[in-house]
mmCIF file of C-alpha atoms and ligand atoms in Angstrom:
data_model
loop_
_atom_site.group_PDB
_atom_site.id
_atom_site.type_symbol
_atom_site.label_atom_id
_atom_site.label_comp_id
_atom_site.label_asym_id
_atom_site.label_seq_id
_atom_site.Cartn_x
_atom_site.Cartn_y
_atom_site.Cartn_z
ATOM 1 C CA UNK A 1 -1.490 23.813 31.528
ATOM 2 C CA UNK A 2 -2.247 20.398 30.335
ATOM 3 C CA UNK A 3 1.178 18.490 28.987
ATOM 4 C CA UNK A 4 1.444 18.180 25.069
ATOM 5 C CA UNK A 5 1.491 14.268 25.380
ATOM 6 C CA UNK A 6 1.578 14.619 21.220
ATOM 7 C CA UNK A 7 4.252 12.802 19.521
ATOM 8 C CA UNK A 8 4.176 14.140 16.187
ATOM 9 C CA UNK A 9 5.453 12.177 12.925
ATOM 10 C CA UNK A 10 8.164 14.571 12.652
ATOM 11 C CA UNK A 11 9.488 14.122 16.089
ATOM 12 C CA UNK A 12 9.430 10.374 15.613
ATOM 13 C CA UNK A 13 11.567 10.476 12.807
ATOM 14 C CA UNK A 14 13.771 12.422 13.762
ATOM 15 C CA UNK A 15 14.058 10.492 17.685
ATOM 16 C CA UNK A 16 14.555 7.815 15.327
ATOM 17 C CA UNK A 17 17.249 9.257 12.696
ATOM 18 C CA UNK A 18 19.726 6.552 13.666
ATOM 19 C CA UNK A 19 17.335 3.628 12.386
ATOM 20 C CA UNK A 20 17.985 4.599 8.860
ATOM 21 C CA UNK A 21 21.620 3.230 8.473
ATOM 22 C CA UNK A 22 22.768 5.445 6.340
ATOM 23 C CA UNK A 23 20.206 8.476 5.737
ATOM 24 C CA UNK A 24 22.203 11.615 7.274
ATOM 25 C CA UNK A 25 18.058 13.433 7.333
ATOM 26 C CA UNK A 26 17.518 12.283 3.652
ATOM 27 C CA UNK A 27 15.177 9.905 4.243
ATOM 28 C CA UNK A 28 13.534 11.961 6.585
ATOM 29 C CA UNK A 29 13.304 15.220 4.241
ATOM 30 C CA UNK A 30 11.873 12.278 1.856
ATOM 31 C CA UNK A 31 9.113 11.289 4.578
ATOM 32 C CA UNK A 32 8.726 14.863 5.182
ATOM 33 C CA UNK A 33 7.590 15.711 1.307
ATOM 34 C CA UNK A 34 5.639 12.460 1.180
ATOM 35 C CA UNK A 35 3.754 13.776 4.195
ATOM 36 C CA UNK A 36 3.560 17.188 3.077
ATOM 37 C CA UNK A 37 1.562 16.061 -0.146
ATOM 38 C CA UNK A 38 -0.834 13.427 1.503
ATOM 39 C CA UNK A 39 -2.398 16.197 4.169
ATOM 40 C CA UNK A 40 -3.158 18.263 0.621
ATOM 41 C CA UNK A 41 -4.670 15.224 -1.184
ATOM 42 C CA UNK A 42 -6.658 14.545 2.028
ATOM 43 C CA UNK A 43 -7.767 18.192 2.134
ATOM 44 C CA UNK A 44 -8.901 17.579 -1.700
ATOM 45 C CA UNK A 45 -10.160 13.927 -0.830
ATOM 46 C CA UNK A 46 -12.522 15.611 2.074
ATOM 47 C CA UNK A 47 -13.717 18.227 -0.415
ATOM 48 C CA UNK A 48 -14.741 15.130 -3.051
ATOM 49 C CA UNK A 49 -18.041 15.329 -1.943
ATOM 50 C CA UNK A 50 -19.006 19.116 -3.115
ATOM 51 C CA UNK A 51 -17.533 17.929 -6.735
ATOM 52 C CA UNK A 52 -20.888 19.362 -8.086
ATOM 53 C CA UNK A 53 -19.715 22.477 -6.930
ATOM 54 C CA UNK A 54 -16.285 21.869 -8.158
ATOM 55 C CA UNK A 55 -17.245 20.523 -10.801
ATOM 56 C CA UNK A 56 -16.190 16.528 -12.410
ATOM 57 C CA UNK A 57 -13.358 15.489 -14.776
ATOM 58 C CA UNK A 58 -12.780 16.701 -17.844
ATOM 59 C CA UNK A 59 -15.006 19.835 -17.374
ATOM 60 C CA UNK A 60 -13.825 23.744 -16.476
ATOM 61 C CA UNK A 61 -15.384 24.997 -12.824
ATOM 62 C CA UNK A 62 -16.512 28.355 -11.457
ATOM 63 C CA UNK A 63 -13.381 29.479 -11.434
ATOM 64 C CA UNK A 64 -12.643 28.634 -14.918
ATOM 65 C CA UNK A 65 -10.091 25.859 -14.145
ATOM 66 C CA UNK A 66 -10.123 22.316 -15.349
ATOM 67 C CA UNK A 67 -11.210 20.088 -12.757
ATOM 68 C CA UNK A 68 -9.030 17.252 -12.676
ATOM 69 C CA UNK A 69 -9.684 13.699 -11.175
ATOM 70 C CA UNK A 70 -8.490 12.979 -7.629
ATOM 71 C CA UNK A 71 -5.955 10.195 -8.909
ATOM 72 C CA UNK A 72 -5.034 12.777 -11.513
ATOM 73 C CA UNK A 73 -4.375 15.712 -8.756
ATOM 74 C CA UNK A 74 -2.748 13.496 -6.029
ATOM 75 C CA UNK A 75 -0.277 12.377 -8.583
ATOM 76 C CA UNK A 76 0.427 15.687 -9.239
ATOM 77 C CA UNK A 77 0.831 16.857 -5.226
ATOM 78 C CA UNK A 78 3.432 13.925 -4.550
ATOM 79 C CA UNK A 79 4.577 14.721 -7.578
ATOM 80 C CA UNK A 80 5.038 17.869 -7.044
ATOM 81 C CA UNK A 81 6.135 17.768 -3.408
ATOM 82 C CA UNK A 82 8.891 15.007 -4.354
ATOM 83 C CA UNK A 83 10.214 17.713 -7.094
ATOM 84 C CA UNK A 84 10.809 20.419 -4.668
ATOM 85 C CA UNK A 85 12.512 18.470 -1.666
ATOM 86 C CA UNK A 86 15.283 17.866 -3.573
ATOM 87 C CA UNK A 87 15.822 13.976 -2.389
ATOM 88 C CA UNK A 88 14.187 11.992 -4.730
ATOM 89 C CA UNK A 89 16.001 10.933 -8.187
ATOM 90 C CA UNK A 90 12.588 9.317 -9.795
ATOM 91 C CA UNK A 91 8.850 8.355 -9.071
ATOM 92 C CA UNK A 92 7.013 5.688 -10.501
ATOM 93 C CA UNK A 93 3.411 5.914 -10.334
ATOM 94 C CA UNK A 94 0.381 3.633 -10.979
ATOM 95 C CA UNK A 95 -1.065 7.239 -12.880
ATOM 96 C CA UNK A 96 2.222 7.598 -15.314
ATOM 97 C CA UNK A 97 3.344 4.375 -17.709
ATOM 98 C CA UNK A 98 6.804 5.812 -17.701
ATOM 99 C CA UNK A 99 8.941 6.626 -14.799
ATOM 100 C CA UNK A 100 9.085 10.344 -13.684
ATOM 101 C CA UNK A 101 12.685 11.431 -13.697
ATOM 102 C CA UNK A 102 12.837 14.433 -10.831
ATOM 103 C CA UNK A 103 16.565 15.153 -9.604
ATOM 104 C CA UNK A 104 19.695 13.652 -11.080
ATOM 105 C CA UNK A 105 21.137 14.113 -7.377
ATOM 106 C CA UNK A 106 18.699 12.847 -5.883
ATOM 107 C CA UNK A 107 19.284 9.403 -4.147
ATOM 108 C CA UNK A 108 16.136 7.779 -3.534
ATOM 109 C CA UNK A 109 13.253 6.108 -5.833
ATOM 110 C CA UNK A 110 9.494 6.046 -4.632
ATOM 111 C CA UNK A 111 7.097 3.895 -6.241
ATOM 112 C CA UNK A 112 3.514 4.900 -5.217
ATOM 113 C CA UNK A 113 -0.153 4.537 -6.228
ATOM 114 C CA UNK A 114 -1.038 7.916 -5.137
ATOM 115 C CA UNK A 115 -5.165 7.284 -5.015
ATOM 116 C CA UNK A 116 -5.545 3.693 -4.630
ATOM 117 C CA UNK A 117 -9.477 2.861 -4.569
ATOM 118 C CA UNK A 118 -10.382 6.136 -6.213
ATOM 119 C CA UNK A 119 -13.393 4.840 -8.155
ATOM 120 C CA UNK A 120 -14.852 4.228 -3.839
ATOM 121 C CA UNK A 121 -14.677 8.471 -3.738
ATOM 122 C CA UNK A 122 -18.314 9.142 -5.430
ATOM 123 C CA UNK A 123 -19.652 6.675 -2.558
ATOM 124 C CA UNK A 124 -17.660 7.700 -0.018
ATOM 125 C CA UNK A 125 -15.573 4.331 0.767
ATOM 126 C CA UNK A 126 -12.195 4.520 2.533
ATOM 127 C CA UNK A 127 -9.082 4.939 -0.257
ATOM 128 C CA UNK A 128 -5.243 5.292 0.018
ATOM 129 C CA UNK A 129 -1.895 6.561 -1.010
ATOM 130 C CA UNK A 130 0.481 3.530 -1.141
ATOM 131 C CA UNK A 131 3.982 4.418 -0.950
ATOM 132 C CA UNK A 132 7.430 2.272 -1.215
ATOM 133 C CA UNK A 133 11.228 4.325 -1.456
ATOM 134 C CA UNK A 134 14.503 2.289 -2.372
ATOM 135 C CA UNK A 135 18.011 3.762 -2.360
ATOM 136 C CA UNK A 136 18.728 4.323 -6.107
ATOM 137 C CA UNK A 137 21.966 1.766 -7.560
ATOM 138 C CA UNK A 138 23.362 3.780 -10.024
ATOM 139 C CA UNK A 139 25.311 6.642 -8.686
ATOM 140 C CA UNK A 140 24.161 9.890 -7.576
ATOM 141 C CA UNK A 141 24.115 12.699 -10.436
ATOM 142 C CA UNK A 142 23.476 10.280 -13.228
ATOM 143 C CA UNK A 143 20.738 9.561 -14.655
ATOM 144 C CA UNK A 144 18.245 7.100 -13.227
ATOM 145 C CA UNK A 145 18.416 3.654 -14.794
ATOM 146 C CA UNK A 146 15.577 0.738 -15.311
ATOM 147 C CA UNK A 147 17.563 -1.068 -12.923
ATOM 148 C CA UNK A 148 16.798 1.510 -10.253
ATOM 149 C CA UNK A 149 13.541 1.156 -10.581
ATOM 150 C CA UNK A 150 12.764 -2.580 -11.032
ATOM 151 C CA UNK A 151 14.338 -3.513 -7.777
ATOM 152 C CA UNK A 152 12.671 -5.948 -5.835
ATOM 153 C CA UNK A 153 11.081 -5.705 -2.683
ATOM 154 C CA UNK A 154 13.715 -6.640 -0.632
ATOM 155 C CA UNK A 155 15.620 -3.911 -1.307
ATOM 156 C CA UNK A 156 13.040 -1.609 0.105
ATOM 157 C CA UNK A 157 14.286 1.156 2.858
ATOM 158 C CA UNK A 158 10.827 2.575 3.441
ATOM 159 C CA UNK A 159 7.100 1.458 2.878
ATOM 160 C CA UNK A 160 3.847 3.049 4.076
ATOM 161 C CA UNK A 161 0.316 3.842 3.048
ATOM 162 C CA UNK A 162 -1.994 7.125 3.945
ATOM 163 C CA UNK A 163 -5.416 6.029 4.563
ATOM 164 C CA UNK A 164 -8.222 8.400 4.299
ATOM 165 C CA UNK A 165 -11.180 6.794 6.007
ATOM 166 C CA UNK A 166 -13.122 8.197 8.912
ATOM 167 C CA UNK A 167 -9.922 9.511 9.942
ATOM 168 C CA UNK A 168 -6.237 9.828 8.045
ATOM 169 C CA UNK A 169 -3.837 7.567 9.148
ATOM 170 C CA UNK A 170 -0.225 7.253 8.204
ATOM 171 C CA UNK A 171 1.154 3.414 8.477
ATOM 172 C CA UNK A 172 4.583 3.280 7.937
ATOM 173 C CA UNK A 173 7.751 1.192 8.300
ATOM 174 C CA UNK A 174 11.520 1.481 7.561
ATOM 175 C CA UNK A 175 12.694 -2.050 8.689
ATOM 176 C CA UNK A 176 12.343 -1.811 12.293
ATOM 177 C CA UNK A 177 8.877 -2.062 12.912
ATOM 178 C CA UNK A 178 5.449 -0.508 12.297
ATOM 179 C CA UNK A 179 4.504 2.379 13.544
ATOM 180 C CA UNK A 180 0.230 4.377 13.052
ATOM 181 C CA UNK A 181 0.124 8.048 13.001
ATOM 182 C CA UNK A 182 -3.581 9.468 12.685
ATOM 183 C CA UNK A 183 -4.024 13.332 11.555
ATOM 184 C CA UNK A 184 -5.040 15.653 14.387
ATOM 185 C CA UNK A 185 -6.722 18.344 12.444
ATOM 186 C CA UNK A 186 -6.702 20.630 15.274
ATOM 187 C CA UNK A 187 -2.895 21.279 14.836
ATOM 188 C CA UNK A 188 -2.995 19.553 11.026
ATOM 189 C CA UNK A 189 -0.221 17.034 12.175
ATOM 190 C CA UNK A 190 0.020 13.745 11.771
ATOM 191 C CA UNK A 191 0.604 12.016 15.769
ATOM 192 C CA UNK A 192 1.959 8.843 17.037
ATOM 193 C CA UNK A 193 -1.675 6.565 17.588
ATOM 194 C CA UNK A 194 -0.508 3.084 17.238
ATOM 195 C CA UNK A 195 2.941 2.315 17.909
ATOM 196 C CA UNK A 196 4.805 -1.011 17.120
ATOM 197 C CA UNK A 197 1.271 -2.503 15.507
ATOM 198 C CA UNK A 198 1.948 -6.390 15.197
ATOM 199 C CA UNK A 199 -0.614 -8.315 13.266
ATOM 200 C CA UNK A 200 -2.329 -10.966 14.865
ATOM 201 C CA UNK A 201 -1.488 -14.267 13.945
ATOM 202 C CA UNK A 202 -4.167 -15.865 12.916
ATOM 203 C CA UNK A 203 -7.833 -13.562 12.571
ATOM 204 C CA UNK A 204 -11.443 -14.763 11.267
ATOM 205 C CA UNK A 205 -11.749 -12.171 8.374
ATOM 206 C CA UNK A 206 -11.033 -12.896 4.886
ATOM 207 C CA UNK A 207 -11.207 -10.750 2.110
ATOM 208 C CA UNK A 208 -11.440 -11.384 -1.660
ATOM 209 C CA UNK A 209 -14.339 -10.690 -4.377
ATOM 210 C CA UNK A 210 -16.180 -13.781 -4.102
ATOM 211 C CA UNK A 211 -17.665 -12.390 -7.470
ATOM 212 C CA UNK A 212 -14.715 -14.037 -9.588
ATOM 213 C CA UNK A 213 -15.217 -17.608 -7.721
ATOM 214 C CA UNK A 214 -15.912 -19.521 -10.787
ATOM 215 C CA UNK A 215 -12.372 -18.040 -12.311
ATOM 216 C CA UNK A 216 -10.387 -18.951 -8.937
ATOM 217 C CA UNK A 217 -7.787 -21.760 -9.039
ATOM 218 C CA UNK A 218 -8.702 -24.650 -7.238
ATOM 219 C CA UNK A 219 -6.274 -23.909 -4.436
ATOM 220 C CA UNK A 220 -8.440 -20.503 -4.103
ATOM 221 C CA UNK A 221 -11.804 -22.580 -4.043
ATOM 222 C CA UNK A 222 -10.821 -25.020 -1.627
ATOM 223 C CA UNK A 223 -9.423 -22.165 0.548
ATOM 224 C CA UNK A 224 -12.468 -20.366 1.130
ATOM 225 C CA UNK A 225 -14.759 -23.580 1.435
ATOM 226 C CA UNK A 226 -12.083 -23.644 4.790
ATOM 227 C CA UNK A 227 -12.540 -20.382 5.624
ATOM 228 C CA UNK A 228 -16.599 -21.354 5.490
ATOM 229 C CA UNK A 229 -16.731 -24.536 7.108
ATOM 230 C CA UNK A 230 -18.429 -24.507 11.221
ATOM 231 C CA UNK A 231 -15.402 -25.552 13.184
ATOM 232 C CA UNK A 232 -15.843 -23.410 16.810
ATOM 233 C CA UNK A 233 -12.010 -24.092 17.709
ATOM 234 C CA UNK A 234 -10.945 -22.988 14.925
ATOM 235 C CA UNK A 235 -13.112 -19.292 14.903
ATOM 236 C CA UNK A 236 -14.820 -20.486 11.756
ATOM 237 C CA UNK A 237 -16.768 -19.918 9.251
ATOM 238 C CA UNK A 238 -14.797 -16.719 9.209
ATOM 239 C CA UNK A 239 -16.650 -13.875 8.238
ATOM 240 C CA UNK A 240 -15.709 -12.263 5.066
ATOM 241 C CA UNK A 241 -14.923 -8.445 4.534
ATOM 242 C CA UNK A 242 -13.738 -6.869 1.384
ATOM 243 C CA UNK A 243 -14.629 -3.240 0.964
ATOM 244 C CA UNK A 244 -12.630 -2.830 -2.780
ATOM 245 C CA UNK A 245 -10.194 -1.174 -1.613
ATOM 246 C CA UNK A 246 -7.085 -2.367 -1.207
ATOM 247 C CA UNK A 247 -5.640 0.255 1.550
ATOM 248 C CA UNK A 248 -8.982 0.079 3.483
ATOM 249 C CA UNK A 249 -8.892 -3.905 3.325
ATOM 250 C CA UNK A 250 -5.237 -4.216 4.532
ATOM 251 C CA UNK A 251 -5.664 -1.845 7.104
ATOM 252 C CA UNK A 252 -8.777 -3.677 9.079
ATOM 253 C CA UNK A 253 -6.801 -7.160 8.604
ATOM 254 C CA UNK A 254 -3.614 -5.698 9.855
ATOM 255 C CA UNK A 255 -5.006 -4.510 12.669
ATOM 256 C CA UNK A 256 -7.828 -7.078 13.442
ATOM 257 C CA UNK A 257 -6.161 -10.448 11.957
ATOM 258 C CA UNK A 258 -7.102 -11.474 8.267
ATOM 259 C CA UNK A 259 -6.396 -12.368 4.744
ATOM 260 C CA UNK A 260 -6.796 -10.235 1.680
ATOM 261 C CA UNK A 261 -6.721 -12.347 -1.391
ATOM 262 C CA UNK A 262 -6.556 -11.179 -5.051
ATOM 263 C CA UNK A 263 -5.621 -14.090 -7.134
ATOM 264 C CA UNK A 264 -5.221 -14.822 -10.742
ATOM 265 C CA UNK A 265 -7.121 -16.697 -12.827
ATOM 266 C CA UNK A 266 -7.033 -18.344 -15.979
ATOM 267 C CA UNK A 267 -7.695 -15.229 -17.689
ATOM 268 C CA UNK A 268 -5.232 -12.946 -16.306
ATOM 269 C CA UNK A 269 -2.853 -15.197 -14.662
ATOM 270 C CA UNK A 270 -1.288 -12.183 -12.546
ATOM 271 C CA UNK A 271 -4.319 -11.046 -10.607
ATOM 272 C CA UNK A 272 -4.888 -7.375 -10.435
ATOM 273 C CA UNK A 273 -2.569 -5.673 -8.204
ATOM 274 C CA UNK A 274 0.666 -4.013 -8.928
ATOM 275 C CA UNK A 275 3.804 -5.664 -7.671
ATOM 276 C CA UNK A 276 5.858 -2.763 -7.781
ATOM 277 C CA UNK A 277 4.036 0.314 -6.076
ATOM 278 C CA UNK A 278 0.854 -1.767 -4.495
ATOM 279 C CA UNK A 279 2.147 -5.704 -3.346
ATOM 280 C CA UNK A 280 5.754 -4.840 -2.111
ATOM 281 C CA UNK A 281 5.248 -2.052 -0.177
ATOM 282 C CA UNK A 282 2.408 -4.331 1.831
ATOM 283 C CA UNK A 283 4.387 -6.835 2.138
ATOM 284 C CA UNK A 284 7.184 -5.066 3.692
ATOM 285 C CA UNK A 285 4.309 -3.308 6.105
ATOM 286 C CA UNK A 286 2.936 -6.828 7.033
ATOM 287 C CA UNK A 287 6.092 -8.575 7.095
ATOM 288 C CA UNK A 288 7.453 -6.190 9.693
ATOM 289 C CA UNK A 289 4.509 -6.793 11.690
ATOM 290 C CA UNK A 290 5.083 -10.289 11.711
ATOM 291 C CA UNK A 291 2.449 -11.155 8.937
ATOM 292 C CA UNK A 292 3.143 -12.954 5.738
ATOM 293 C CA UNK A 293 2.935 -12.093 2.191
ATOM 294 C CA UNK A 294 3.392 -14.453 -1.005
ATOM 295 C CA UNK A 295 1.764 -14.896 -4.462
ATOM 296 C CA UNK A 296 0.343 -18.472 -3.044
ATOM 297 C CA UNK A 297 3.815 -19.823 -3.547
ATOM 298 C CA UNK A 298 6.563 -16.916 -3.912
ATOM 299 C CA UNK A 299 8.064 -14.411 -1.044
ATOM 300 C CA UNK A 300 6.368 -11.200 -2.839
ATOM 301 C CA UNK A 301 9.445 -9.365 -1.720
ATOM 302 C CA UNK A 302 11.840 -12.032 -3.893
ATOM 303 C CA UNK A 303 9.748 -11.860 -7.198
ATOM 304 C CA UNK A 304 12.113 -9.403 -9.254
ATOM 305 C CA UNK A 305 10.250 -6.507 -11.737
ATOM 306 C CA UNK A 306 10.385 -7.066 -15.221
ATOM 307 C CA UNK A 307 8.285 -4.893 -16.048
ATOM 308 C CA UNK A 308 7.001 -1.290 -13.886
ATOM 309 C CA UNK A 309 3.365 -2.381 -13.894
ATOM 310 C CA UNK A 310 3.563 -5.640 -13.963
ATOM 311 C CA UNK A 311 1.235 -6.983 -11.691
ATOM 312 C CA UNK A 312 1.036 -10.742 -9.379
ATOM 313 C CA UNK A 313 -1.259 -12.624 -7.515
ATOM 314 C CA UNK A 314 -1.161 -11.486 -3.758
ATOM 315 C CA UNK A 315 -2.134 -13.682 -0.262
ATOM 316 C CA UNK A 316 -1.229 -11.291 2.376
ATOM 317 C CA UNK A 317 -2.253 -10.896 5.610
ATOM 318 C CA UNK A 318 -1.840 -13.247 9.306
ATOM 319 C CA UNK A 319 0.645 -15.540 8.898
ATOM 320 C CA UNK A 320 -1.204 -18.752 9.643
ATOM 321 C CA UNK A 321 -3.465 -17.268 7.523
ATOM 322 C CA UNK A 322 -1.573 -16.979 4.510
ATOM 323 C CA UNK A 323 0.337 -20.632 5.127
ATOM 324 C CA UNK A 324 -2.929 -22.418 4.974
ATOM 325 C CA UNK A 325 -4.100 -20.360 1.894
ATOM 326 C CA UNK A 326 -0.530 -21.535 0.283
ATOM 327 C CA UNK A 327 -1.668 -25.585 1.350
ATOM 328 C CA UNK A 328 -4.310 -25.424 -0.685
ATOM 329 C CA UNK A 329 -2.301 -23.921 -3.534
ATOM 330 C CA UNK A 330 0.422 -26.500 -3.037
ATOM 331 C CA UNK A 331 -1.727 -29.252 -2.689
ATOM 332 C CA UNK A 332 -3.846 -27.822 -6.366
ATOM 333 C CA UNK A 333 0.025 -27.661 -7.727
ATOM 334 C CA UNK A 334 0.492 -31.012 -6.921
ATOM 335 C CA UNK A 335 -2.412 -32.154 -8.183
ATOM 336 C CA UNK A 336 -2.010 -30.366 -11.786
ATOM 337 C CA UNK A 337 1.634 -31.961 -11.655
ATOM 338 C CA UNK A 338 0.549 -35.914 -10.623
ATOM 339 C CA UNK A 339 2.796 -35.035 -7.303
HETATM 340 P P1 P6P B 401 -12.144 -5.764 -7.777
HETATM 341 C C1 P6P B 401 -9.068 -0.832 -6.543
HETATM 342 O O1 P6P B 401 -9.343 -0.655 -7.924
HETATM 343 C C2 P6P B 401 -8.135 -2.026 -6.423
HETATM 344 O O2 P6P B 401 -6.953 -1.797 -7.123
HETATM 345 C C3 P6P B 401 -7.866 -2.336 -4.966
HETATM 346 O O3 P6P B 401 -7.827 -1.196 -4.182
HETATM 347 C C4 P6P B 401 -9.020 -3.245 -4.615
HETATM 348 O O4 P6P B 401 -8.721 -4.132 -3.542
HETATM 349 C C5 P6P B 401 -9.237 -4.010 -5.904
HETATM 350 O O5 P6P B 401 -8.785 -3.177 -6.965
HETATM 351 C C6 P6P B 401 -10.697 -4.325 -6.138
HETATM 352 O O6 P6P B 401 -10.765 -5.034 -7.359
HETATM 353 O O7 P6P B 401 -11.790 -6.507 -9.043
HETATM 354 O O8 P6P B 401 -12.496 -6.706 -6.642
HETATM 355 O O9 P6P B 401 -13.158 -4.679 -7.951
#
């Protein structure tokens, strides 16, 4: 009989209980409900396509019940899954403007977009769950303060994304590397695929919506006139790649090499993204596997919340990458300020 060579998520965490310096299993119980609620979504996700059948938003199926958007129902699974595991004090979510309070005595926050990309579903385009937990400050059994939840990044325990593309992957990390599960729907787990993923440092892909050029900064211009010009020894032009979704678009450059870009522009200064529940828990993902991510001049992990959707400008991506983009930024900076 052939040797189960499967390492299932739950195995790994556990083999791995000692990494998290102080969880006695309640970061893993944590992992376990997170997990628990993305094999539902991607269940739902899968079915997306028969939505005539099922009916769209806003209207009553078959069956008589409302038919809720994806976004809507996955915030309602992890949601849901967080309530009854017990470990998590609060959720913030990209689908909720005020924080969810779950458990009093519950330790832990998670931040999350739960459906990250949803508007790719109708054409069938990869999308995500992005997920990022902190250890709550204030103490156990009270309630959960703003403070809790606008820590920044650096204070992260645990980040990770589900991807549901031509197959699910969970990409995780809790500070001591990065570690790929893919879902094995033959026995509906998720199972070690690509352990202690390091990002190339330097790739040829670079994503951003060249759609907005005339709104980028300068810096942002010059960048991708680089990132065009024919220099063989350098592997450019670069080829561009930018699907519009974020979890889809991280994922190829974290695993090929690359730079995703969202920047802002004179119009909204911040960009697009979410620092909070979208930029920090990247960043913690490509930092750990020895990529970079800023907001062209910043640390994204050292910008501190003000605000629980407040959103920034994000490089992220290769290292070399990102330290070139953040020359051109410096050297549009400089220019603006008569350096
Ligand atoms: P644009 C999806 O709405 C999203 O938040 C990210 O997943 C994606 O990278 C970005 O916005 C796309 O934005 O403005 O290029 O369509």
């Amino acid at each position: 009989m052939q040797e189960n060579t499967h390492t299932t998520v739950h195995q790994f965490i556990l083999d791995r209980q000692n990494d998290f310096s102080f969880a006695t299993g309640e970061l893993s119980r944590l992992m376990r409900d997170i997990i628990l609620a993305s094999r539902i979504v991607n269940r739902d996700v899968n079915k997306a396509g028969l939505m005539d059948i099922l009916g769209n938003y806003g209207s009553v199926n078959v069956q008589g019940e409302e038919v809720k958007k994806l976004d809507v129902r996955a915030n309602e699974e992890f949601i849901n899954a967080l309530k009854r595991g017990g470990e998590c004090a609060a959720v913030i979510s990209e689908e909720d403007e005020e924080t969810n309070h779950i458990n009093t005595r519950g330790a832990y926050i998670v931040a999350m977009d739960p459906l990250d990309g949803s508007s790719n579903i109708d054409v069938n385009v990869s999308i995500g769950t992005i997920f990022s937990i902190y250890r709550r400050l204030s103490p156990v059994g009270s309630e959960v303060t703003m403070e809790d939840c606008l820590q920044p990044g650096v204070n992260q325990v645990a980040a990770g994304y589900i991807l549901y593309g031509s197959s699910t992957m969970l990409v995780y990390t809790t500070g001591k590397g990065v570690n790929g599960f893919t879902l094995d729907l033959s026995i509906g787990e998720f199972c070690l695929s690509n352990p202690n993923v390091m990002t190339p440092e330097v790739g040829n892909l670079y994503s951003i919506n060249e759609g907005n050029y005339q709104k980028f900064p300068e810096g942002v211009k010059n960048y991708i006139k680089y990132c065009q010009e024919d220099v063989k020894a350098d592997k450019r032009p670069y080829s561009t790649r930018y699907i519009g979704s974020f979890v889809a678009d991280f994922h190829r450059n974290l695993m090929k090499g690359g730079i995703y870009i969202y920047p802002g522009t004179d119009k909204d200064p911040n960009g697009k993204l979410r620092l909070i529940y979208e930029c920090n828990p990247m960043a913690f993902l490509v930092e750990q596997a020895g990529g970079r991510a800023t907001d062209g001049h910043t640390r994204i992990m050292e910008l501190t919340p003000e605000k629980l959707h407040q959103r920034t400008p994000v490089f992220i991506g290769s290292k070399t990458m990102v330290l070139k983009a953040e020359e051109f930024m410096q050297a549009q900076a400089e220019q603006v300020n008569g350096g």
